[in-house]
């Protein structure tokens, strides 16, 4: 996935684009570029690398002009390099655009353009769009040429385009299955892949819908549908401030976001779940679809529903269509913090075709999932920038608990999170024991199992240490052969009804020489552990919240001790918009 920013108004465009690109970098950061129009020409500067480095090297800030677009890339077609970096230009450099998404029929379009004499500078699908618009703009006004091109594209796109000869100084934007939001200022307009990129300048936004096109000028904007008719879209205001989208004094977003959980959780708890709760209560069968961390929250949801006698199952979204034949009586619930995960979107579209109702639990206002779902529950946890999901996971759990138990049960989470944060130094000492390890295991039982999975995923994604998680009873069915002297086993052992059996699994591992690290408030378990983090005595249903904070901190500190940037783990991006 990539990030797009556009600006038109009285400010120097370069300044706004650089600021926006810094905020968007979590969406991809292998190359970056800007295009700024001035007196009939458009200056494009771009290269491989991150914004801070490339903008200094190429002196982005020195480019004059009040209208421009910028892009930060995460490669899908063609390796990260200067040629493949956006913005891309038509052959005559008169049409310049930035694109996010994948154009499925680009080979066919490219071949057609080649027969008309076009040559290409990059391997990207995106460059083809600029050439195609340029083909049309010779015989029609920019808006018509833009529209005609969009109607010829198959696949997904968020696009921002500018035209060198456009005396009206306009930015043409479009979205289909790739986010694009307009930002509204006084005598200026913005567009970007998400809200935080524009927060420094405005708090008023218009999330575009799939199939929308918008034309922005310093005086305002107009929205059209793909057939060219004008339409209106709802304006929203958000009360996030820039600080909320920045590091706020923490060395990394991830640590800030772990800390933020205590501040945001009450806003999550205030979220409206009335319709979702009713739909769930009335449903005979509930399929939960999600990926990664969100799947772990989904698993917790399914366990809690199953414990209450409901027919509920959690599925990995990318596999859902291969396993399940939903029908009109199936209620589908998806958890997706970004609302843009391609695997999730294909699964829910598949379900909707069978007539299922869909509840979406998401953090991102105006994201694609919000246009598909029958009911949306927002996490209200502010933007999450770190690639590793932290506060969105606890927010997902809180929404699930509110639906299942009601809000009283979770009313003291903020205090609990604050209490768990006090353990950070102890966690850091344990992290020091783990940083040189090659393999690591997490075990738990019952509702601790999704937390074990989540702790393991968090650790591996940002520390690059191989780790696996199991229900404790599974160790003896194969994995025990991997336990030898010094192999860490992290045991989630709160005093609930799983403890007696889990204790047996701990002993099995210990006998084989495992380094036992437990999260516990049980004396016997502490005595058998090489290290432990003390859990407070809690309502047993709430232990998952306490334990996951510790595991997030553990992953974070192992990552930092290994000299890794936890906000930008290798090979991963914040939202995964390819299947
Ligand atoms: C891990 C992580 C990912 C996401 C997954 C789904 O820290 O963030 O595993 O949970 O890519 O993303 P969403 O929730 O945006 O659908």
Coordinates of C-alpha atoms and ligand atoms in Angstrom, one line a residue:
X1 CA 0.0 0.0 0.0
X2 CA 1.1 3.6 -0.6
X3 CA 0.2 7.1 0.7
X4 CA -1.0 10.0 -1.4
X5 CA -1.2 13.7 -0.4
X6 CA -2.3 16.7 -2.5
X7 CA -2.6 20.4 -1.9
X8 CA -3.9 23.5 -3.6
X9 CA -4.1 26.9 -1.9
X10 CA -2.0 29.8 -0.7
X11 CA 0.7 28.0 1.1
X12 CA 3.9 26.7 -0.5
X13 CA 2.8 23.2 -1.6
X14 CA 6.2 21.7 -0.9
X15 CA 5.8 22.4 2.8
X16 CA 2.3 20.7 3.0
X17 CA 3.4 17.7 0.9
X18 CA 6.5 17.0 3.0
X19 CA 4.5 17.3 6.2
X20 CA 1.8 15.0 4.9
X21 CA 4.3 12.4 3.5
X22 CA 6.0 12.1 6.9
X23 CA 2.6 11.3 8.4
X24 CA 1.8 8.8 5.6
X25 CA 5.1 6.9 5.7
X26 CA 3.6 4.1 7.8
X27 CA 1.6 3.2 4.7
X28 CA 4.8 2.4 2.8
X29 CA 8.3 3.9 2.7
X30 CA 10.4 2.4 -0.1
X31 CA 10.4 5.5 -2.2
X32 CA 8.9 8.9 -2.2
X33 CA 8.3 11.9 -4.6
X34 CA 6.5 15.1 -5.2
X35 CA 5.2 17.0 -8.2
X36 CA 4.5 20.8 -7.9
X37 CA 3.0 22.9 -10.7
X38 CA 4.1 26.4 -11.4
X39 CA 3.5 28.6 -14.4
X40 CA 2.6 25.9 -16.9
X41 CA 5.3 23.4 -15.9
X42 CA 5.4 20.7 -13.3
X43 CA 8.5 19.9 -11.4
X44 CA 8.8 16.2 -10.3
X45 CA 11.4 15.1 -7.8
X46 CA 11.5 11.5 -6.5
X47 CA 13.8 8.7 -5.5
X48 CA 14.2 5.5 -3.6
X49 CA 14.3 5.9 0.2
X50 CA 12.4 7.5 3.0
X51 CA 11.0 11.0 3.0
X52 CA 13.4 12.5 5.4
X53 CA 16.4 11.4 3.4
X54 CA 15.0 11.9 -0.1
X55 CA 13.4 15.3 0.6
X56 CA 16.7 16.6 1.9
X57 CA 18.8 15.1 -0.9
X58 CA 16.5 16.5 -3.6
X59 CA 15.7 19.7 -1.8
X60 CA 11.9 19.3 -2.1
X61 CA 11.3 22.4 0.0
X62 CA 12.9 24.7 -2.6
X63 CA 10.3 23.9 -5.3
X64 CA 8.0 26.9 -5.8
X65 CA 4.3 26.5 -6.4
X66 CA 1.0 26.4 -4.7
X67 CA -0.5 23.2 -6.1
X68 CA 1.1 19.8 -5.9
X69 CA 0.9 16.1 -5.1
X70 CA 3.1 13.7 -3.2
X71 CA 3.4 10.0 -2.8
X72 CA 5.1 7.5 -0.5
X73 CA 5.4 4.0 -2.1
X74 CA 5.3 0.4 -1.0
X75 CA 6.2 -1.6 -4.1
X76 CA 3.6 -3.8 -5.9
X77 CA 4.7 -3.5 -9.6
X78 CA 8.4 -3.1 -10.1
X79 CA 11.2 -2.8 -7.6
X80 CA 11.7 0.2 -5.3
X81 CA 13.8 2.6 -7.4
X82 CA 13.7 6.2 -8.8
X83 CA 12.0 5.2 -12.0
X84 CA 9.2 3.3 -10.3
X85 CA 8.7 6.0 -7.6
X86 CA 5.6 8.2 -8.0
X87 CA 4.5 10.7 -9.2
X88 CA 4.4 9.4 -12.7
X89 CA 4.2 11.6 -15.8
X90 CA 2.7 11.2 -19.3
X91 CA 5.1 11.2 -22.2
X92 CA 4.8 15.0 -22.7
X93 CA 5.0 15.6 -18.9
X94 CA 1.6 17.4 -19.0
X95 CA -0.3 14.9 -16.8
X96 CA 1.3 13.9 -13.5
X97 CA -0.3 11.6 -11.0
X98 CA 0.2 9.5 -7.9
X99 CA -1.6 6.2 -7.5
X100 CA -2.3 3.8 -4.8
X101 CA -3.8 0.4 -5.6
X102 CA -3.4 -2.2 -8.4
X103 CA -4.6 -1.8 -12.0
X104 CA -5.5 -5.3 -13.1
X105 CA -5.7 -4.6 -16.9
X106 CA -2.6 -2.5 -17.1
X107 CA -0.7 -4.9 -19.4
X108 CA -3.5 -4.6 -22.0
X109 CA -3.7 -0.8 -21.7
X110 CA 0.1 -0.6 -21.9
X111 CA 0.2 -2.7 -25.1
X112 CA -2.5 -0.5 -26.7
X113 CA -0.6 2.6 -25.7
X114 CA 2.6 1.2 -27.2
X115 CA 0.9 0.7 -30.5
X116 CA 0.1 4.4 -30.4
X117 CA 3.8 5.3 -29.9
X118 CA 4.0 5.5 -26.1
X119 CA 7.2 4.5 -24.4
X120 CA 7.4 4.0 -20.6
X121 CA 9.9 5.0 -18.1
X122 CA 8.8 2.7 -15.3
X123 CA 7.6 -0.8 -14.7
X124 CA 4.5 0.4 -12.8
X125 CA 0.9 0.0 -13.6
X126 CA 0.4 3.6 -12.4
X127 CA 2.4 5.2 -15.2
X128 CA 0.0 3.7 -17.7
X129 CA -2.9 5.8 -16.1
X130 CA -1.0 9.0 -16.7
X131 CA -0.4 8.1 -20.4
X132 CA -4.0 7.0 -20.9
X133 CA -5.3 10.4 -19.5
X134 CA -2.8 12.2 -21.8
X135 CA -4.2 10.3 -24.8
X136 CA -7.7 11.6 -24.0
X137 CA -6.9 15.1 -22.9
X138 CA -5.8 16.2 -26.4
X139 CA -9.4 16.0 -27.5
X140 CA -11.4 16.8 -24.3
X141 CA -11.2 18.9 -21.1
X142 CA -9.3 17.4 -18.2
X143 CA -12.3 16.3 -16.2
X144 CA -13.7 14.3 -19.1
X145 CA -10.3 12.8 -19.9
X146 CA -9.9 11.8 -16.3
X147 CA -13.4 10.3 -16.2
X148 CA -13.0 8.4 -19.4
X149 CA -9.7 6.9 -18.2
X150 CA -11.2 5.8 -14.9
X151 CA -13.9 4.0 -16.7
X152 CA -11.3 2.1 -18.6
X153 CA -9.4 0.9 -15.5
X154 CA -10.0 -2.4 -13.8
X155 CA -8.7 -2.9 -10.3
X156 CA -8.3 -0.6 -7.4
X157 CA -7.1 3.0 -7.2
X158 CA -6.7 6.1 -5.1
X159 CA -5.5 8.7 -7.5
X160 CA -4.4 12.4 -7.4
X161 CA -3.6 14.0 -10.7
X162 CA -2.6 17.5 -11.9
X163 CA -2.3 18.9 -15.4
X164 CA 0.5 21.3 -16.5
X165 CA -1.8 23.3 -18.7
X166 CA -4.7 23.6 -16.3
X167 CA -5.2 27.4 -15.8
X168 CA -7.8 26.7 -13.1
X169 CA -5.1 25.0 -10.9
X170 CA -7.1 21.9 -10.0
X171 CA -6.3 18.5 -8.5
X172 CA -8.3 15.6 -9.8
X173 CA -8.8 12.7 -7.4
X174 CA -10.6 9.4 -7.5
X175 CA -11.1 6.3 -5.3
X176 CA -12.1 2.7 -5.9
X177 CA -11.2 0.2 -3.2
X178 CA -8.4 2.4 -2.0
X179 CA -8.9 5.2 0.5
X180 CA -9.0 8.9 -0.3
X181 CA -10.2 11.7 1.9
X182 CA -10.6 15.4 1.1
X183 CA -9.5 18.0 3.6
X184 CA -11.3 21.3 3.6
X185 CA -9.5 24.5 4.5
X186 CA -10.2 28.2 4.1
X187 CA -9.1 29.1 0.6
X188 CA -7.2 25.8 0.3
X189 CA -8.0 22.1 -0.2
X190 CA -6.2 19.0 0.6
X191 CA -6.5 15.3 -0.3
X192 CA -4.8 12.3 1.3
X193 CA -4.9 8.6 1.9
X194 CA -5.9 9.2 5.5
X195 CA -6.8 12.0 7.9
X196 CA -3.6 12.3 10.0
X197 CA -1.7 13.5 6.9
X198 CA -3.9 16.6 6.9
X199 CA -4.6 17.1 10.6
X200 CA -2.0 19.9 11.0
X201 CA -4.1 22.1 8.6
X202 CA -7.7 21.1 9.0
X203 CA -10.2 19.1 11.1
X204 CA -12.9 19.0 8.4
X205 CA -12.9 16.1 6.0
X206 CA -14.9 14.4 3.3
X207 CA -14.3 10.7 3.0
X208 CA -14.9 9.8 -0.7
X209 CA -16.8 6.7 -1.5
X210 CA -15.9 4.0 -4.0
X211 CA -16.4 5.2 -7.5
X212 CA -16.2 8.9 -6.5
X213 CA -14.2 11.5 -8.4
X214 CA -13.5 14.9 -7.0
X215 CA -12.1 18.1 -8.4
X216 CA -10.3 20.4 -5.9
X217 CA -9.3 24.0 -6.3
X218 CA -8.3 26.7 -3.8
X219 CA -12.0 27.7 -3.8
X220 CA -13.5 24.4 -2.9
X221 CA -14.4 21.0 -4.4
X222 CA -16.9 19.1 -6.4
X223 CA -17.6 15.4 -6.3
X224 CA -18.8 13.3 -9.2
X225 CA -19.7 9.7 -9.8
X226 CA -18.1 7.7 -12.5
X227 CA -20.9 8.6 -15.0
X228 CA -20.0 12.2 -14.6
X229 CA -23.0 13.4 -12.6
X230 CA -22.3 15.7 -9.7
X231 CA -23.0 14.3 -6.2
X232 CA -22.7 15.3 -2.5
X233 CA -20.8 13.6 0.2
X234 CA -21.0 14.1 3.9
X235 CA -18.5 16.3 5.7
X236 CA -17.1 15.1 9.0
X237 CA -15.1 16.8 11.7
X238 CA -12.7 14.9 13.9
X239 CA -11.4 16.0 17.3
X240 CA -8.0 14.3 16.9
X241 CA -5.2 16.7 17.1
X242 CA -1.8 16.5 15.4
X243 CA -0.2 15.4 18.7
X244 CA -2.5 12.4 18.7
X245 CA -1.0 11.4 15.4
X246 CA 2.6 12.1 16.3
X247 CA 4.9 10.5 18.8
X248 CA 4.2 12.8 21.7
X249 CA 7.7 12.5 23.1
X250 CA 8.0 8.8 22.9
X251 CA 10.9 7.3 20.9
X252 CA 8.5 5.2 18.8
X253 CA 4.9 5.3 17.9
X254 CA 4.5 1.8 19.2
X255 CA 5.5 2.7 22.7
X256 CA 3.3 5.8 22.5
X257 CA 0.4 3.7 21.4
X258 CA 0.9 1.1 24.1
X259 CA 0.8 4.0 26.6
X260 CA -2.2 5.6 24.9
X261 CA -4.4 2.6 25.6
X262 CA -5.2 3.9 29.1
X263 CA -6.2 7.3 27.7
X264 CA -8.4 6.1 24.8
X265 CA -10.1 3.0 26.2
X266 CA -12.9 5.0 27.7
X267 CA -13.7 6.5 24.3
X268 CA -13.8 3.0 22.9
X269 CA -16.1 1.8 25.7
X270 CA -18.4 4.7 24.8
X271 CA -18.8 3.4 21.3
X272 CA -22.3 2.5 20.2
X273 CA -22.9 -1.2 20.1
X274 CA -26.6 -1.3 20.4
X275 CA -27.4 -2.4 16.8
X276 CA -24.5 -4.8 16.7
X277 CA -25.5 -6.5 20.0
X278 CA -29.1 -6.9 18.8
X279 CA -28.0 -8.4 15.5
X280 CA -25.7 -10.9 17.3
X281 CA -28.4 -11.8 19.8
X282 CA -30.9 -12.5 17.0
X283 CA -28.5 -14.5 14.8
X284 CA -28.5 -18.3 14.6
X285 CA -25.0 -18.4 13.2
X286 CA -22.1 -15.9 13.4
X287 CA -19.0 -16.1 11.2
X288 CA -16.2 -13.8 12.3
X289 CA -13.6 -13.0 9.6
X290 CA -10.4 -11.1 10.2
X291 CA -6.6 -11.3 9.7
X292 CA -3.5 -11.2 11.9
X293 CA -4.0 -9.4 15.2
X294 CA -7.6 -8.7 14.4
X295 CA -8.2 -12.4 13.9
X296 CA -6.9 -13.0 17.4
X297 CA -9.6 -10.6 18.7
X298 CA -12.0 -12.4 16.5
X299 CA -11.0 -15.7 18.1
X300 CA -11.6 -14.3 21.5
X301 CA -15.1 -13.1 20.3
X302 CA -15.9 -16.6 19.0
X303 CA -14.7 -18.2 22.3
X304 CA -16.9 -15.9 24.4
X305 CA -19.9 -16.5 22.1
X306 CA -19.4 -20.2 22.1
X307 CA -19.2 -20.2 25.9
X308 CA -22.6 -18.7 25.9
X309 CA -24.0 -21.4 23.6
X310 CA -23.9 -19.4 20.4
X311 CA -23.0 -20.9 17.1
X312 CA -20.0 -18.8 16.3
X313 CA -16.7 -19.4 14.6
X314 CA -13.7 -17.2 13.7
X315 CA -12.1 -17.6 10.2
X316 CA -8.9 -16.3 8.7
X317 CA -10.4 -13.9 6.1
X318 CA -8.2 -15.0 3.2
X319 CA -9.5 -18.6 3.6
X320 CA -13.1 -17.9 4.4
X321 CA -14.4 -18.3 0.8
X322 CA -12.7 -21.7 0.5
X323 CA -14.2 -23.1 3.6
X324 CA -17.7 -21.6 4.2
X325 CA -20.9 -21.4 2.3
X326 CA -22.8 -18.7 4.2
X327 CA -26.5 -18.1 3.7
X328 CA -28.9 -15.4 4.5
X329 CA -29.2 -16.5 8.1
X330 CA -25.4 -16.1 8.7
X331 CA -24.4 -12.9 10.4
X332 CA -20.8 -12.0 9.4
X333 CA -18.7 -9.9 11.8
X334 CA -15.4 -8.5 10.7
X335 CA -12.7 -6.9 12.8
X336 CA -10.3 -4.8 10.8
X337 CA -8.6 -1.8 12.3
X338 CA -7.8 -0.2 9.0
X339 CA -11.0 -1.2 7.2
X340 CA -8.9 -1.6 4.1
X341 CA -7.4 -5.1 4.3
X342 CA -7.9 -6.8 0.9
X343 CA -8.3 -10.3 2.4
X344 CA -11.1 -9.0 4.6
X345 CA -12.8 -7.1 1.8
X346 CA -12.9 -10.1 -0.5
X347 CA -14.2 -12.3 2.3
X348 CA -17.0 -9.9 3.3
X349 CA -18.0 -9.2 -0.4
X350 CA -18.2 -13.0 -0.9
X351 CA -20.5 -13.2 2.2
X352 CA -22.6 -10.3 1.1
X353 CA -23.3 -11.9 -2.2
X354 CA -24.9 -14.8 -0.3
X355 CA -27.2 -12.2 1.4
X356 CA -25.4 -12.1 4.8
X357 CA -25.7 -9.1 7.1
X358 CA -22.3 -7.6 8.0
X359 CA -21.1 -5.9 11.1
X360 CA -17.7 -4.2 10.8
X361 CA -15.6 -3.2 13.8
X362 CA -13.0 -0.7 12.6
X363 CA -11.0 2.3 13.6
X364 CA -10.9 4.2 10.4
X365 CA -13.8 6.6 9.6
X366 CA -14.6 6.5 5.9
X367 CA -12.6 3.3 5.2
X368 CA -13.8 0.9 2.5
X369 CA -15.4 -1.5 5.0
X370 CA -17.6 1.3 6.3
X371 CA -19.2 1.5 2.9
X372 CA -19.9 -2.2 2.7
X373 CA -21.1 -3.0 6.2
X374 CA -24.8 -2.9 7.4
X375 CA -23.6 -1.8 10.8
X376 CA -20.3 -0.2 11.8
X377 CA -18.9 -0.1 15.3
X378 CA -15.9 2.3 15.6
X379 CA -13.0 1.6 17.9
X380 CA -12.6 5.4 18.6
X381 CA -8.9 4.9 19.6
X382 CA -7.3 7.6 17.5
X383 CA -5.0 6.9 14.6
X384 CA -2.6 4.0 15.0
X385 CA 0.7 4.6 13.2
X386 CA 3.0 1.9 14.4
X387 CA 2.8 -1.1 12.1
X388 CA 2.3 -3.5 15.0
X389 CA -1.3 -3.2 16.2
X390 CA -1.5 -2.5 19.9
X391 CA -4.2 -0.1 21.0
X392 CA -6.6 -1.2 18.2
X393 CA -6.3 -4.8 19.6
X394 CA -7.3 -3.8 23.1
X395 CA -10.0 -1.6 21.6
X396 CA -11.4 -4.5 19.6
X397 CA -11.4 -6.6 22.8
X398 CA -13.2 -3.8 24.7
X399 CA -15.9 -3.6 22.0
X400 CA -16.3 -7.4 22.1
X401 CA -16.6 -7.4 25.9
X402 CA -19.1 -4.5 25.8
X403 CA -21.3 -6.6 23.4
X404 CA -21.0 -9.7 25.5
X405 CA -20.9 -8.5 29.0
X406 CA -22.0 -4.8 28.9
X407 CA -19.9 -1.8 29.8
X408 CA -19.8 -2.2 33.6
X409 CA -17.5 -5.2 33.3
X410 CA -14.8 -3.1 31.5
X411 CA -15.3 0.3 33.2
X412 CA -12.0 0.1 35.1
X413 CA -9.8 -0.9 32.1
X414 CA -8.1 2.5 32.1
X415 CA -6.8 2.0 35.6
X416 CA -5.8 -1.6 34.9
X417 CA -3.8 -0.5 31.8
X418 CA -2.0 2.2 34.0
X419 CA -1.2 -0.5 36.6
X420 CA 0.2 -2.8 34.0
X421 CA 2.4 0.0 32.5
X422 CA 4.1 0.2 35.9
X423 CA 5.6 -3.2 35.1
X424 CA 7.6 -1.8 32.1
X425 CA 11.0 -1.9 33.8
X426 CA 10.5 -5.5 34.9
X427 CA 9.4 -6.4 31.4
X428 CA 12.5 -4.8 30.0
X429 CA 14.7 -7.0 32.2
X430 CA 13.0 -10.1 30.8
X431 CA 13.4 -8.7 27.3
X432 CA 17.1 -8.6 27.9
X433 CA 17.0 -12.4 28.6
X434 CA 15.2 -13.0 25.2
X435 CA 17.0 -10.8 22.8
X436 CA 19.6 -13.4 21.8
X437 CA 17.2 -16.4 21.6
X438 CA 16.3 -18.1 18.3
X439 CA 13.0 -19.8 19.2
X440 CA 10.4 -19.1 21.7
X441 CA 7.0 -20.5 22.7
X442 CA 3.9 -19.1 24.3
X443 CA 1.3 -21.2 26.0
X444 CA -2.1 -20.6 27.7
X445 CA -5.5 -22.2 27.9
X446 CA -9.1 -21.1 27.3
X447 CA -9.4 -17.3 26.8
X448 CA -5.7 -16.9 27.3
X449 CA -5.0 -18.7 24.0
X450 CA -5.9 -15.8 21.7
X451 CA -3.6 -13.7 23.9
X452 CA -0.8 -16.2 23.5
X453 CA -1.2 -16.1 19.7
X454 CA -1.2 -12.3 19.8
X455 CA 1.9 -12.2 22.1
X456 CA 3.7 -14.5 19.7
X457 CA 2.7 -12.6 16.6
X458 CA 3.8 -9.3 18.2
X459 CA 7.1 -10.7 19.2
X460 CA 8.0 -12.3 15.8
X461 CA 6.9 -9.3 13.7
X462 CA 9.0 -6.7 15.4
X463 CA 11.9 -8.7 16.9
X464 CA 12.4 -11.3 14.0
X465 CA 12.7 -14.1 16.6
X466 CA 10.9 -17.3 15.6
X467 CA 8.0 -17.9 18.0
X468 CA 4.9 -20.1 18.2
X469 CA 1.9 -20.1 20.5
X470 CA -0.2 -23.1 21.6
X471 CA -3.0 -24.1 23.9
X472 CA -0.9 -25.6 26.7
X473 CA -2.4 -29.1 26.1
X474 CA -0.9 -29.2 22.6
X475 CA 2.7 -29.1 23.6
X476 CA 2.9 -32.8 24.2
X477 CA 1.4 -33.5 20.8
X478 CA 4.6 -32.6 18.9
X479 CA 6.1 -29.3 19.9
X480 CA 7.7 -30.7 23.1
X481 CA 10.5 -32.1 20.9
X482 CA 11.7 -28.5 20.4
X483 CA 12.0 -27.8 24.0
X484 CA 15.6 -28.1 25.3
X485 CA 17.9 -26.3 27.7
X486 CA 17.3 -22.5 27.7
X487 CA 14.4 -22.4 25.2
X488 CA 12.0 -19.8 26.6
X489 CA 8.4 -20.7 27.2
X490 CA 6.1 -17.8 28.2
X491 CA 3.3 -19.2 30.3
X492 CA 0.0 -17.2 30.6
X493 CA -1.0 -18.4 34.0
X494 CA -3.6 -16.2 35.7
X495 CA -5.5 -17.8 38.6
X496 CA -8.6 -18.9 36.6
X497 CA -10.0 -22.3 36.0
X498 CA -7.4 -23.1 33.4
X499 CA -4.5 -23.0 35.9
X500 CA -4.4 -26.5 37.3
X501 CA -4.0 -28.1 33.8
X502 CA -1.7 -25.3 32.5
X503 CA 0.5 -25.8 35.5
X504 CA 1.0 -29.4 34.3
X505 CA 2.1 -28.1 30.9
X506 CA 4.5 -25.7 32.5
X507 CA 6.1 -28.7 34.4
X508 CA 6.4 -30.7 31.1
X509 CA 8.4 -27.8 29.5
X510 CA 10.4 -27.2 32.6
X511 CA 11.5 -30.8 32.9
X512 CA 13.0 -30.5 29.4
X513 CA 15.1 -27.5 30.4
X514 CA 12.8 -24.7 29.3
X515 CA 13.4 -21.2 30.6
X516 CA 10.0 -20.5 32.1
X517 CA 8.7 -17.0 32.1
X518 CA 5.2 -16.6 33.5
X519 CA 2.5 -14.0 33.8
X520 CA 0.9 -15.1 36.9
X521 CA -0.5 -14.3 40.4
X522 CA -0.2 -17.9 41.6
X523 CA 2.5 -18.8 44.2
X524 CA 3.1 -22.3 42.9
X525 CA 3.6 -21.0 39.4
X526 CA 6.0 -18.3 40.5
X527 CA 8.1 -20.8 42.4
X528 CA 8.5 -22.9 39.2
X529 CA 9.3 -19.9 37.0
X530 CA 12.8 -18.5 36.1
X531 CA 11.2 -15.1 35.8
X532 CA 7.6 -13.9 36.3
X533 CA 5.5 -10.8 36.0
X534 CA 3.0 -10.5 38.8
X535 CA -0.6 -10.1 37.7
X536 CA -3.0 -8.3 39.9
X537 CA -6.0 -10.3 41.3
X538 CA -8.8 -9.7 38.8
X539 CA -12.2 -10.8 37.6
X540 CA -10.9 -13.8 35.6
X541 CA -12.6 -12.5 32.4
X542 CA -10.3 -9.4 32.5
X543 CA -6.9 -11.2 32.6
X544 CA -6.5 -11.1 28.8
X545 CA -6.4 -7.2 29.0
X546 CA -3.7 -7.3 31.7
X547 CA -1.6 -9.9 29.9
X548 CA -1.7 -8.4 26.5
X549 CA -0.2 -5.1 27.7
X550 CA 2.8 -7.0 29.2
X551 CA 3.2 -9.0 25.9
X552 CA 3.1 -5.8 23.8
X553 CA 5.7 -4.2 26.1
X554 CA 7.8 -7.4 25.9
X555 CA 7.8 -7.4 22.1
X556 CA 8.6 -3.7 22.0
X557 CA 11.6 -4.0 24.3
X558 CA 13.1 -7.0 22.6
X559 CA 12.8 -5.2 19.3
X560 CA 14.5 -2.0 20.6
X561 CA 17.2 -4.0 22.4
X562 CA 18.0 -5.7 19.1
X563 CA 18.3 -2.3 17.4
X564 CA 15.2 -2.8 15.3
X565 CA 12.7 0.0 14.6
X566 CA 9.5 -1.5 15.9
X567 CA 7.4 1.0 14.0
X568 CA 8.7 -0.3 10.7
X569 CA 9.4 -4.0 10.8
X570 CA 10.9 -5.4 7.6
X571 CA 8.5 -6.7 4.9
X572 CA 5.4 -5.4 6.6
X573 CA 3.1 -2.5 6.1
X574 CA 0.3 -1.0 8.2
X575 CA -2.6 -2.0 6.1
X576 CA -2.3 -4.9 3.6
X577 CA -4.2 -4.0 0.5
X578 CA -3.2 -6.9 -1.6
X579 CA -4.6 -10.4 -1.4
Ligands
LIG1 C1 0.0 -7.2 13.4 C2 -1.0 -6.5 12.6 C3 -1.6 -7.3 11.5 C4 -3.0 -6.8 11.2 C5 -3.6 -7.5 10.0 C6 -5.1 -7.1 9.8 O1 0.5 -6.3 14.4 O2 -1.2 -5.3 12.7 O3 -1.5 -8.6 11.7 O4 -3.8 -7.1 12.4 O5 -2.9 -7.1 8.9 O6 -5.2 -5.7 9.7 P1 -6.6 -5.0 9.9 O7 -7.0 -5.1 11.3 O8 -6.3 -3.6 9.4 O9 -7.5 -5.7 9.0

